[in-house]
mmCIF file of C-alpha atoms in Angstrom:
data_model
loop_
_atom_site.group_PDB
_atom_site.id
_atom_site.type_symbol
_atom_site.label_atom_id
_atom_site.label_comp_id
_atom_site.label_asym_id
_atom_site.label_seq_id
_atom_site.Cartn_x
_atom_site.Cartn_y
_atom_site.Cartn_z
ATOM 1 C CA MET E 939 -19.921 1.713 23.968
ATOM 2 C CA THR E 940 -16.229 1.950 24.827
ATOM 3 C CA VAL E 941 -14.504 1.153 28.102
ATOM 4 C CA THR E 942 -11.126 2.759 28.755
ATOM 5 C CA ASP E 943 -8.484 1.648 31.186
ATOM 6 C CA PRO E 944 -7.533 4.730 33.281
ATOM 7 C CA PRO E 945 -9.534 6.166 36.170
ATOM 8 C CA PRO E 946 -12.186 8.707 35.118
ATOM 9 C CA ASP E 947 -10.053 11.646 36.293
ATOM 10 C CA ALA E 948 -6.996 10.678 34.214
ATOM 11 C CA LEU E 949 -5.537 13.158 31.756
ATOM 12 C CA PRO E 950 -6.060 12.589 28.012
ATOM 13 C CA ALA E 951 -3.652 10.252 26.243
ATOM 14 C CA ALA E 952 -1.934 11.068 22.970
ATOM 15 C CA LEU E 953 -1.907 7.438 21.835
ATOM 16 C CA THR E 954 -4.764 4.935 21.962
ATOM 17 C CA ALA E 955 -4.783 1.170 21.499
ATOM 18 C CA THR E 956 -8.366 0.115 20.863
ATOM 19 C CA VAL E 957 -8.985 -3.569 21.544
ATOM 20 C CA ASP E 958 -12.039 -5.200 19.999
ATOM 21 C CA LEU E 959 -13.101 -7.943 22.376
ATOM 22 C CA ASP E 960 -15.574 -9.242 19.816
ATOM 23 C CA ALA E 961 -12.557 -9.953 17.614
ATOM 24 C CA ILE E 962 -10.978 -11.910 20.473
ATOM 25 C CA ALA E 963 -14.186 -13.922 20.815
ATOM 26 C CA HIS E 964 -14.330 -14.524 17.062
ATOM 27 C CA ASN E 965 -10.732 -15.732 17.000
ATOM 28 C CA VAL E 966 -11.375 -18.202 19.823
ATOM 29 C CA GLY E 967 -14.123 -19.666 17.679
ATOM 30 C CA VAL E 968 -11.856 -19.882 14.626
ATOM 31 C CA VAL E 969 -9.216 -21.798 16.580
ATOM 32 C CA ARG E 970 -11.700 -24.149 18.229
ATOM 33 C CA ALA E 971 -13.265 -25.023 14.905
ATOM 34 C CA ALA E 972 -9.927 -25.618 13.179
ATOM 35 C CA ALA E 973 -8.458 -27.715 15.981
ATOM 36 C CA GLY E 974 -11.576 -29.600 16.977
ATOM 37 C CA ALA E 975 -10.483 -29.195 20.580
ATOM 38 C CA ASP E 976 -10.966 -26.930 23.560
ATOM 39 C CA VAL E 977 -8.792 -23.851 23.985
ATOM 40 C CA ILE E 978 -6.313 -22.701 26.586
ATOM 41 C CA ALA E 979 -6.218 -18.952 25.944
ATOM 42 C CA VAL E 980 -2.647 -17.727 26.349
ATOM 43 C CA VAL E 981 -2.764 -14.276 27.936
ATOM 44 C CA LYS E 982 0.870 -13.884 28.995
ATOM 45 C CA ALA E 983 2.701 -10.572 28.493
ATOM 46 C CA ASN E 984 -0.427 -8.652 29.495
ATOM 47 C CA GLY E 985 -2.492 -10.451 26.902
ATOM 48 C CA TYR E 986 0.126 -9.864 24.187
ATOM 49 C CA GLY E 987 -0.144 -6.168 24.974
ATOM 50 C CA HIS E 988 -3.934 -6.119 24.747
ATOM 51 C CA GLY E 989 -4.717 -6.315 28.486
ATOM 52 C CA ALA E 990 -4.723 -9.715 30.163
ATOM 53 C CA VAL E 991 -7.879 -9.422 32.258
ATOM 54 C CA PRO E 992 -10.295 -8.073 29.621
ATOM 55 C CA VAL E 993 -8.915 -10.492 27.034
ATOM 56 C CA ALA E 994 -9.174 -13.418 29.439
ATOM 57 C CA ARG E 995 -12.783 -12.595 30.228
ATOM 58 C CA ALA E 996 -13.664 -12.271 26.554
ATOM 59 C CA ALA E 997 -11.889 -15.515 25.632
ATOM 60 C CA LEU E 998 -13.578 -17.490 28.407
ATOM 61 C CA ALA E 999 -16.982 -16.050 27.522
ATOM 62 C CA ALA E 1000 -16.371 -17.156 23.933
ATOM 63 C CA GLY E 1001 -15.692 -20.758 24.929
ATOM 64 C CA ALA E 1002 -12.052 -20.984 25.975
ATOM 65 C CA VAL E 1003 -11.864 -23.352 28.941
ATOM 66 C CA GLU E 1004 -8.525 -22.438 30.521
ATOM 67 C CA LEU E 1005 -5.892 -19.710 30.636
ATOM 68 C CA GLY E 1006 -2.131 -19.912 30.185
ATOM 69 C CA VAL E 1007 0.634 -17.524 31.234
ATOM 70 C CA ALA E 1008 4.394 -17.588 31.558
ATOM 71 C CA HIS E 1009 4.928 -16.341 35.117
ATOM 72 C CA ILE E 1010 3.250 -17.069 38.429
ATOM 73 C CA ALA E 1011 2.823 -13.333 39.039
ATOM 74 C CA GLU E 1012 0.697 -13.119 35.892
ATOM 75 C CA ALA E 1013 -1.476 -15.996 37.090
ATOM 76 C CA VAL E 1014 -1.932 -14.511 40.553
ATOM 77 C CA ALA E 1015 -2.924 -11.164 39.013
ATOM 78 C CA LEU E 1016 -5.674 -12.935 37.082
ATOM 79 C CA ARG E 1017 -6.860 -14.618 40.261
ATOM 80 C CA ASN E 1018 -6.868 -11.291 42.071
ATOM 81 C CA ALA E 1019 -9.073 -9.908 39.299
ATOM 82 C CA GLY E 1020 -11.627 -12.579 40.131
ATOM 83 C CA LEU E 1021 -10.978 -15.055 37.336
ATOM 84 C CA ASP E 1022 -11.614 -18.585 38.586
ATOM 85 C CA ALA E 1023 -10.805 -20.562 35.425
ATOM 86 C CA HIS E 1024 -7.976 -23.083 35.399
ATOM 87 C CA ILE E 1025 -4.670 -21.225 34.959
ATOM 88 C CA THR E 1026 -1.288 -22.740 34.102
ATOM 89 C CA ALA E 1027 2.043 -20.922 34.536
ATOM 90 C CA TRP E 1028 5.118 -22.469 32.908
ATOM 91 C CA LEU E 1029 8.247 -20.348 33.348
ATOM 92 C CA HIS E 1030 9.903 -20.130 36.775
ATOM 93 C CA THR E 1031 13.127 -18.667 38.132
ATOM 94 C CA THR E 1032 14.970 -19.861 41.224
ATOM 95 C CA ASN E 1033 13.036 -17.392 43.380
ATOM 96 C CA ALA E 1034 9.596 -18.183 41.970
ATOM 97 C CA SER E 1035 6.845 -17.990 44.580
ATOM 98 C CA PHE E 1036 5.455 -21.495 44.491
ATOM 99 C CA ASP E 1037 3.703 -20.779 47.797
ATOM 100 C CA ALA E 1038 1.710 -18.043 46.086
ATOM 101 C CA ALA E 1039 0.921 -20.289 43.131
ATOM 102 C CA ILE E 1040 -0.344 -23.095 45.350
ATOM 103 C CA SER E 1041 -2.389 -20.686 47.475
ATOM 104 C CA ALA E 1042 -3.982 -19.228 44.337
ATOM 105 C CA ASP E 1043 -4.708 -22.693 42.886
ATOM 106 C CA VAL E 1044 -2.420 -22.127 39.905
ATOM 107 C CA ASP E 1045 -1.297 -25.129 37.877
ATOM 108 C CA ILE E 1046 2.512 -25.126 38.033
ATOM 109 C CA ALA E 1047 4.221 -26.508 34.941
ATOM 110 C CA LEU E 1048 7.473 -28.120 36.048
ATOM 111 C CA SER E 1049 10.671 -28.228 33.979
ATOM 112 C CA SER E 1050 13.105 -29.938 36.362
ATOM 113 C CA ARG E 1051 13.516 -32.128 39.419
ATOM 114 C CA ARG E 1052 14.679 -29.050 41.315
ATOM 115 C CA GLN E 1053 11.427 -27.243 40.589
ATOM 116 C CA LEU E 1054 9.422 -30.300 41.590
ATOM 117 C CA ALA E 1055 11.287 -30.538 44.910
ATOM 118 C CA LEU E 1056 10.589 -26.868 45.663
ATOM 119 C CA VAL E 1057 6.896 -27.293 44.867
ATOM 120 C CA VAL E 1058 6.679 -30.391 47.091
ATOM 121 C CA ASP E 1059 8.334 -28.486 49.948
ATOM 122 C CA ALA E 1060 5.923 -25.571 49.497
ATOM 123 C CA ALA E 1061 2.892 -27.864 49.376
ATOM 124 C CA ARG E 1062 3.889 -29.652 52.568
ATOM 125 C CA ARG E 1063 4.617 -26.374 54.304
ATOM 126 C CA LEU E 1064 1.169 -25.057 53.348
ATOM 127 C CA GLY E 1065 -0.604 -28.349 54.046
ATOM 128 C CA ARG E 1066 -2.077 -28.338 50.537
ATOM 129 C CA THR E 1067 -1.828 -30.369 47.350
ATOM 130 C CA ALA E 1068 -0.200 -28.545 44.463
ATOM 131 C CA THR E 1069 -1.665 -28.895 40.991
ATOM 132 C CA VAL E 1070 1.150 -29.510 38.514
ATOM 133 C CA THR E 1071 1.869 -30.096 34.850
ATOM 134 C CA ALA E 1072 4.845 -32.043 33.556
ATOM 135 C CA LYS E 1073 6.498 -29.818 30.955
ATOM 136 C CA VAL E 1074 8.617 -32.044 28.739
ATOM 137 C CA ASP E 1075 11.449 -30.929 26.487
ATOM 138 C CA THR E 1076 10.659 -32.911 23.342
ATOM 139 C CA GLY E 1077 13.156 -31.096 21.140
ATOM 140 C CA LEU E 1078 12.913 -27.332 21.573
ATOM 141 C CA ASN E 1079 15.822 -27.436 24.038
ATOM 142 C CA ARG E 1080 14.451 -24.562 26.038
ATOM 143 C CA SER E 1081 12.247 -24.989 29.130
ATOM 144 C CA GLY E 1082 11.005 -28.470 29.947
ATOM 145 C CA VAL E 1083 12.363 -31.591 31.610
ATOM 146 C CA ALA E 1084 15.499 -32.643 29.760
ATOM 147 C CA ARG E 1085 15.589 -36.067 28.144
ATOM 148 C CA ASP E 1086 18.403 -37.321 30.385
ATOM 149 C CA GLU E 1087 16.491 -36.210 33.502
ATOM 150 C CA TRP E 1088 13.068 -37.490 32.497
ATOM 151 C CA ALA E 1089 13.207 -40.969 34.083
ATOM 152 C CA ASP E 1090 14.262 -39.607 37.481
ATOM 153 C CA PHE E 1091 11.792 -36.715 37.236
ATOM 154 C CA ALA E 1092 8.945 -39.121 36.429
ATOM 155 C CA ASP E 1093 9.835 -41.291 39.436
ATOM 156 C CA ASP E 1094 9.968 -38.255 41.723
ATOM 157 C CA LEU E 1095 6.660 -36.981 40.347
ATOM 158 C CA ALA E 1096 4.960 -40.331 40.887
ATOM 159 C CA LYS E 1097 6.165 -40.447 44.501
ATOM 160 C CA ALA E 1098 5.005 -36.893 45.154
ATOM 161 C CA ASN E 1099 1.658 -37.696 43.573
ATOM 162 C CA ALA E 1100 1.254 -40.853 45.650
ATOM 163 C CA GLY E 1101 2.162 -38.929 48.796
ATOM 164 C CA GLY E 1102 -0.464 -36.259 48.158
ATOM 165 C CA ALA E 1103 1.957 -33.367 47.775
ATOM 166 C CA VAL E 1104 1.013 -32.878 44.142
ATOM 167 C CA HIS E 1105 -1.798 -33.707 41.776
ATOM 168 C CA VAL E 1106 -0.628 -34.403 38.235
ATOM 169 C CA ARG E 1107 -3.094 -32.566 36.104
ATOM 170 C CA ALA E 1108 -1.429 -32.285 32.678
ATOM 171 C CA ILE E 1109 1.548 -32.962 30.451
ATOM 172 C CA MET E 1110 2.714 -30.491 27.808
ATOM 173 C CA CYS E 1111 5.482 -29.476 25.444
ATOM 174 C CA HIS E 1112 6.319 -26.644 23.061
ATOM 175 C CA LEU E 1113 6.754 -27.227 19.339
ATOM 176 C CA VAL E 1114 9.933 -26.304 17.512
ATOM 177 C CA ARG E 1115 8.418 -25.974 14.037
ATOM 178 C CA GLY E 1116 4.718 -25.367 14.601
ATOM 179 C CA ASP E 1117 4.788 -22.675 11.924
ATOM 180 C CA GLU E 1118 6.032 -25.300 9.443
ATOM 181 C CA PRO E 1119 3.030 -27.624 9.648
ATOM 182 C CA ASP E 1120 4.398 -30.348 7.408
ATOM 183 C CA HIS E 1121 7.772 -30.636 9.113
ATOM 184 C CA PRO E 1122 8.253 -34.169 10.495
ATOM 185 C CA LEU E 1123 9.585 -32.882 13.806
ATOM 186 C CA ASN E 1124 6.046 -31.827 14.790
ATOM 187 C CA SER E 1125 4.838 -35.429 14.709
ATOM 188 C CA GLN E 1126 8.057 -36.648 16.337
ATOM 189 C CA GLN E 1127 7.571 -34.263 19.250
ATOM 190 C CA ALA E 1128 3.999 -35.442 19.691
ATOM 191 C CA GLU E 1129 5.181 -39.061 19.740
ATOM 192 C CA ARG E 1130 7.797 -38.195 22.381
ATOM 193 C CA LEU E 1131 5.164 -36.544 24.540
ATOM 194 C CA ASP E 1132 2.856 -39.530 24.135
ATOM 195 C CA LEU E 1133 5.679 -41.792 25.364
ATOM 196 C CA ALA E 1134 6.305 -39.518 28.348
ATOM 197 C CA ALA E 1135 2.596 -39.620 29.184
ATOM 198 C CA ALA E 1136 2.709 -43.409 29.009
ATOM 199 C CA ASP E 1137 5.604 -43.375 31.472
ATOM 200 C CA LEU E 1138 3.540 -41.368 33.966
ATOM 201 C CA ALA E 1139 0.584 -43.699 33.566
ATOM 202 C CA ARG E 1140 2.799 -46.768 34.101
ATOM 203 C CA LEU E 1141 4.134 -45.189 37.302
ATOM 204 C CA GLY E 1142 0.627 -44.601 38.621
ATOM 205 C CA SER E 1143 0.485 -40.848 38.109
ATOM 206 C CA PRO E 1144 -1.281 -40.370 34.764
ATOM 207 C CA ALA E 1145 -1.865 -36.900 33.417
ATOM 208 C CA GLU E 1146 -5.523 -36.014 32.988
ATOM 209 C CA VAL E 1147 -4.964 -33.897 29.881
ATOM 210 C CA MET E 1148 -2.268 -33.280 27.270
ATOM 211 C CA HIS E 1149 -1.584 -30.154 25.208
ATOM 212 C CA ILE E 1150 0.938 -29.587 22.459
ATOM 213 C CA ALA E 1151 -0.452 -27.318 19.750
ATOM 214 C CA ASN E 1152 0.352 -23.610 19.589
ATOM 215 C CA SER E 1153 -1.479 -21.214 17.236
ATOM 216 C CA PRO E 1154 -0.086 -22.506 13.923
ATOM 217 C CA ALA E 1155 -0.472 -26.158 14.893
ATOM 218 C CA ALA E 1156 -3.980 -25.564 16.235
ATOM 219 C CA LEU E 1157 -4.990 -24.040 12.899
ATOM 220 C CA THR E 1158 -3.296 -26.567 10.614
ATOM 221 C CA ARG E 1159 -2.596 -29.821 12.494
ATOM 222 C CA PRO E 1160 -5.746 -31.030 14.281
ATOM 223 C CA ASP E 1161 -4.015 -34.405 14.647
ATOM 224 C CA LEU E 1162 -1.723 -32.771 17.210
ATOM 225 C CA ALA E 1163 -4.555 -31.281 19.253
ATOM 226 C CA ARG E 1164 -4.763 -34.057 21.870
ATOM 227 C CA ASP E 1165 -7.057 -32.778 24.665
ATOM 228 C CA LEU E 1166 -6.488 -29.020 24.437
ATOM 229 C CA VAL E 1167 -4.778 -26.500 22.187
ATOM 230 C CA ARG E 1168 -2.775 -23.561 23.464
ATOM 231 C CA PRO E 1169 -3.093 -20.598 21.044
ATOM 232 C CA GLY E 1170 -1.541 -17.220 21.676
ATOM 233 C CA ILE E 1171 -1.001 -14.983 18.659
ATOM 234 C CA ALA E 1172 -4.051 -16.299 16.789
ATOM 235 C CA LEU E 1173 -6.372 -15.108 19.555
ATOM 236 C CA TYR E 1174 -5.229 -11.566 18.854
ATOM 237 C CA GLY E 1175 -5.948 -11.875 15.135
ATOM 238 C CA CYS E 1176 -2.437 -12.170 13.768
ATOM 239 C CA THR E 1177 -1.856 -15.054 11.398
ATOM 240 C CA PRO E 1178 0.926 -17.376 12.583
ATOM 241 C CA ILE E 1179 1.614 -18.635 9.037
ATOM 242 C CA PRO E 1180 1.210 -15.606 6.715
ATOM 243 C CA GLU E 1181 1.927 -17.595 3.576
ATOM 244 C CA ARG E 1182 -1.196 -19.676 4.269
ATOM 245 C CA GLY E 1183 -3.491 -16.680 4.663
ATOM 246 C CA ASP E 1184 -5.291 -15.177 7.633
ATOM 247 C CA PHE E 1185 -7.458 -18.253 8.470
ATOM 248 C CA GLY E 1186 -10.396 -15.885 8.998
ATOM 249 C CA LEU E 1187 -8.755 -14.292 12.031
ATOM 250 C CA VAL E 1188 -9.558 -10.651 12.843
ATOM 251 C CA PRO E 1189 -6.866 -8.347 14.317
ATOM 252 C CA ALA E 1190 -8.056 -7.160 17.711
ATOM 253 C CA MET E 1191 -5.894 -4.052 18.229
ATOM 254 C CA THR E 1192 -5.965 -0.741 16.376
ATOM 255 C CA LEU E 1193 -3.254 1.755 17.318
ATOM 256 C CA ARG E 1194 -4.049 5.433 16.760
ATOM 257 C CA ALA E 1195 -2.576 8.799 17.720
ATOM 258 C CA GLU E 1196 -3.777 12.365 17.472
ATOM 259 C CA VAL E 1197 -1.892 14.618 15.067
ATOM 260 C CA ALA E 1198 -0.105 17.021 17.402
ATOM 261 C CA LEU E 1199 1.279 19.617 14.987
ATOM 262 C CA VAL E 1200 1.064 20.568 11.294
ATOM 263 C CA LYS E 1201 3.658 22.877 9.727
ATOM 264 C CA LYS E 1202 5.196 23.868 6.411
ATOM 265 C CA LEU E 1203 8.611 22.643 5.334
ATOM 266 C CA ALA E 1204 10.692 24.255 2.609
ATOM 267 C CA ALA E 1205 12.484 22.279 -0.084
ATOM 268 C CA GLY E 1206 15.955 21.220 0.988
ATOM 269 C CA GLN E 1207 15.079 21.094 4.711
ATOM 270 C CA GLY E 1208 15.714 17.958 6.746
ATOM 271 C CA VAL E 1209 13.496 16.328 9.345
ATOM 272 C CA SER E 1210 14.284 14.876 12.792
ATOM 273 C CA TYR E 1211 17.637 13.784 14.229
ATOM 274 C CA ASN E 1212 20.603 13.748 11.845
ATOM 275 C CA HIS E 1213 18.353 14.803 8.974
ATOM 276 C CA GLN E 1214 18.113 11.309 7.567
ATOM 277 C CA TRP E 1215 15.371 12.567 5.261
ATOM 278 C CA THR E 1216 15.398 15.834 3.326
ATOM 279 C CA SER E 1217 12.425 17.145 1.370
ATOM 280 C CA ASP E 1218 12.942 17.623 -2.352
ATOM 281 C CA ARG E 1219 10.061 20.115 -2.583
ATOM 282 C CA ASP E 1220 8.049 22.508 -0.500
ATOM 283 C CA THR E 1221 5.715 20.373 1.556
ATOM 284 C CA VAL E 1222 3.667 20.124 4.744
ATOM 285 C CA ILE E 1223 4.590 17.826 7.600
ATOM 286 C CA ALA E 1224 2.778 16.607 10.692
ATOM 287 C CA VAL E 1225 4.017 15.424 14.067
ATOM 288 C CA VAL E 1226 2.511 12.230 15.474
ATOM 289 C CA PRO E 1227 3.095 11.763 19.238
ATOM 290 C CA ALA E 1228 4.250 8.141 19.270
ATOM 291 C CA GLY E 1229 7.766 6.752 19.205
ATOM 292 C CA TYR E 1230 9.934 3.822 20.075
ATOM 293 C CA ALA E 1231 9.052 4.153 23.764
ATOM 294 C CA ASP E 1232 5.495 3.405 22.663
ATOM 295 C CA GLY E 1233 6.382 0.454 20.475
ATOM 296 C CA VAL E 1234 6.986 2.175 17.135
ATOM 297 C CA PRO E 1235 10.309 0.584 16.155
ATOM 298 C CA ARG E 1236 13.143 2.992 15.382
ATOM 299 C CA LEU E 1237 14.137 0.622 12.577
ATOM 300 C CA LEU E 1238 10.963 1.669 10.752
ATOM 301 C CA SER E 1239 12.369 5.174 10.203
ATOM 302 C CA ASN E 1240 11.573 6.226 6.609
ATOM 303 C CA ARG E 1241 9.981 2.812 6.012
ATOM 304 C CA MET E 1242 6.436 3.026 7.375
ATOM 305 C CA ARG E 1243 3.167 4.694 6.531
ATOM 306 C CA VAL E 1244 0.141 5.825 8.493
ATOM 307 C CA GLN E 1245 -3.398 6.627 7.487
ATOM 308 C CA VAL E 1246 -5.181 9.887 8.246
ATOM 309 C CA ASN E 1247 -8.712 10.623 7.060
ATOM 310 C CA GLY E 1248 -8.596 7.639 4.736
ATOM 311 C CA ARG E 1249 -5.344 8.690 3.042
ATOM 312 C CA SER E 1250 -1.941 7.048 3.422
ATOM 313 C CA PHE E 1251 1.097 9.189 4.235
ATOM 314 C CA PRO E 1252 4.768 8.190 4.532
ATOM 315 C CA GLN E 1253 6.705 8.560 7.747
ATOM 316 C CA VAL E 1254 9.867 10.626 7.190
ATOM 317 C CA GLY E 1255 13.023 11.199 9.209
ATOM 318 C CA ARG E 1256 14.195 9.292 12.231
ATOM 319 C CA ILE E 1257 11.576 7.920 14.605
ATOM 320 C CA CYS E 1258 12.227 9.349 18.049
ATOM 321 C CA MET E 1259 11.391 8.162 21.536
ATOM 322 C CA ASP E 1260 8.104 10.048 21.710
ATOM 323 C CA GLN E 1261 7.224 11.179 18.201
ATOM 324 C CA PHE E 1262 7.661 10.817 14.468
ATOM 325 C CA VAL E 1263 6.911 12.937 11.406
ATOM 326 C CA ILE E 1264 4.792 12.241 8.343
ATOM 327 C CA ASP E 1265 4.951 13.984 4.973
ATOM 328 C CA LEU E 1266 1.530 15.325 3.977
ATOM 329 C CA GLY E 1267 2.633 16.594 0.580
ATOM 330 C CA PRO E 1268 2.513 20.138 -0.846
ATOM 331 C CA ASP E 1269 -1.247 20.485 -0.364
ATOM 332 C CA GLY E 1270 -1.208 19.297 3.233
ATOM 333 C CA GLY E 1271 -3.365 16.282 2.423
ATOM 334 C CA GLY E 1272 -6.365 17.820 4.139
ATOM 335 C CA VAL E 1273 -4.854 16.973 7.526
ATOM 336 C CA ALA E 1274 -5.334 19.256 10.521
ATOM 337 C CA GLU E 1275 -4.085 19.214 14.080
ATOM 338 C CA GLY E 1276 -6.337 16.972 16.126
ATOM 339 C CA ASP E 1277 -7.020 14.556 13.289
ATOM 340 C CA ILE E 1278 -6.441 10.886 14.059
ATOM 341 C CA ALA E 1279 -3.572 8.936 12.521
ATOM 342 C CA GLU E 1280 -4.038 5.167 12.340
ATOM 343 C CA LEU E 1281 -0.689 3.457 12.781
ATOM 344 C CA PHE E 1282 -1.933 -0.102 12.373
ATOM 345 C CA GLY E 1283 -5.214 -1.920 12.707
ATOM 346 C CA THR E 1284 -7.411 -4.466 10.985
ATOM 347 C CA GLY E 1285 -6.332 -3.560 7.457
ATOM 348 C CA THR E 1286 -9.926 -3.453 6.250
ATOM 349 C CA ASP E 1287 -9.753 0.331 5.822
ATOM 350 C CA GLY E 1288 -6.462 0.278 3.947
ATOM 351 C CA ALA E 1289 -4.358 1.121 6.981
ATOM 352 C CA PRO E 1290 -1.299 -1.012 7.801
ATOM 353 C CA ILE E 1291 -1.565 -4.128 9.937
ATOM 354 C CA ALA E 1292 1.062 -5.102 12.490
ATOM 355 C CA ARG E 1293 2.521 -7.664 10.103
ATOM 356 C CA GLU E 1294 3.385 -4.899 7.607
ATOM 357 C CA TRP E 1295 5.628 -3.292 10.209
ATOM 358 C CA ALA E 1296 7.134 -6.642 11.133
ATOM 359 C CA GLU E 1297 7.950 -7.657 7.589
ATOM 360 C CA GLU E 1298 9.500 -4.284 6.849
ATOM 361 C CA ILE E 1299 12.090 -4.698 9.589
ATOM 362 C CA GLY E 1300 12.548 -8.452 9.517
ATOM 363 C CA THR E 1301 10.711 -9.435 12.678
ATOM 364 C CA ILE E 1302 7.329 -10.969 13.572
ATOM 365 C CA ASP E 1303 4.069 -9.287 14.463
ATOM 366 C CA TYR E 1304 4.221 -10.897 17.930
ATOM 367 C CA GLU E 1305 7.003 -8.416 18.697
ATOM 368 C CA ILE E 1306 5.027 -5.477 17.315
ATOM 369 C CA ILE E 1307 1.825 -5.972 19.289
ATOM 370 C CA THR E 1308 3.516 -6.954 22.552
ATOM 371 C CA GLY E 1309 5.757 -3.900 22.210
ATOM 372 C CA VAL E 1310 2.959 -1.336 22.408
ATOM 373 C CA GLY E 1311 3.940 0.645 25.481
ATOM 374 C CA ALA E 1312 2.170 1.577 28.669
ATOM 375 C CA ARG E 1313 1.576 5.177 27.561
ATOM 376 C CA ALA E 1314 -0.929 3.952 24.997
ATOM 377 C CA LEU E 1315 -4.384 4.163 26.519
ATOM 378 C CA ARG E 1316 -6.089 0.791 26.171
ATOM 379 C CA GLN E 1317 -9.748 1.113 25.376
ATOM 380 C CA TYR E 1318 -12.133 -1.759 24.852
ATOM 381 C CA VAL E 1319 -15.017 -2.148 22.454
ATOM 382 C CA GLY E 1320 -17.381 -5.024 21.833
ATOM 383 C CA ARG E 1321 -19.912 -6.933 23.857
ATOM 384 C CA GLU E 1322 -17.539 -7.882 26.665
ATOM 385 C CA ALA E 1323 -16.576 -4.222 27.119
ATOM 386 C CA LEU E 1324 -20.106 -3.498 28.260
ATOM 387 C CA GLY E 1325 -19.820 -5.509 31.461
ATOM 388 C CA ALA E 1326 -19.353 -3.704 34.751
ATOM 389 C CA GLU E 1327 -16.668 -6.189 35.781
ATOM 390 C CA THR E 1328 -14.553 -5.337 32.744
ATOM 391 C CA ALA E 1329 -14.921 -1.628 33.412
ATOM 392 C CA ARG E 1330 -13.728 -2.116 36.979
ATOM 393 C CA ASP E 1331 -10.857 -4.331 35.872
ATOM 394 C CA VAL E 1332 -9.408 -1.926 33.365
ATOM 395 C CA ALA E 1333 -9.876 1.090 35.604
ATOM 396 C CA ALA E 1334 -8.097 -0.660 38.470
ATOM 397 C CA ALA E 1335 -5.194 -1.577 36.212
ATOM 398 C CA GLN E 1336 -4.018 2.054 36.088
ATOM 399 C CA ARG E 1337 -4.367 2.868 39.770
#
């Protein structure tokens, strides 16, 4: 059975992203086993493009114990969908709605004294205790409490905790070189976070839990796991360290499009804007209705392949906003209008995986899967797709 995300009366979509929620569940199990620790399922960026609510439900059903997102709005959306698991949000602008986070019982990860002061003000205004995480900059030099601010931040946090404005639930950091498991900075960052946690305990506001490990560290450095691990990309079946293999992860998304048009092309004729590809023989071409607005990178022009009916065909000419062209060869490759082109998927059927696209253009598969656009119809397969709640969630997402 398949659950799709638009209302029943929606028009057909030219492009479909099929998400296997059983693969999500499998990947949660892989990470838990490797790390020897419980999992915070990171579902930011709409579940890395897969759909945050269905993915969150599948991950929690598979044994994940918490959820993580970047923005408060993402956390509140999960709450509004009925998810009652612990949720942490860790990236906040000056106009972040801490009132909304506190009201929705979202764990607010704090990166500065200024953020802490705003959360304390909001908590007192609402007459509630805010749940917070101390996010420490242990070397990434991005978000997180700076080293020169830490002592004052820790004092402020302890006072706010003692006064009941906040409850210190966790302490966390982000790794610089998690995808280089043997790099000494990984252990150094963990030691710095341990020292910060000791500071909070000494001040009377100990953190209940600590989390450090991202996907690569969770899979390769169980010594960094502490209380929880915080995987993102691994949950979606993309290996965070390709040179070490796939770790048994299963890609969750398969991107497909219907062949819109098949036509003959004479030798010497060019294809698409600026004729960056010209056929050297009479051939047959097909139009696939997906382009860079849908997450097919323009940089892949003349450098990618797709699979139709079990056969691989090269993409030719410039990739456009809404469409690209494939060369079917002189015999047409047995392809007809209405056939399904697989752009990327699990790789088990010989079709490309997202990493193939990424490596071709010098990026990472995180960028590929999160870039799949809103015009792609998300449909869900697997045991979690059978639930009525999931069906309602994904239908509501398009209203």
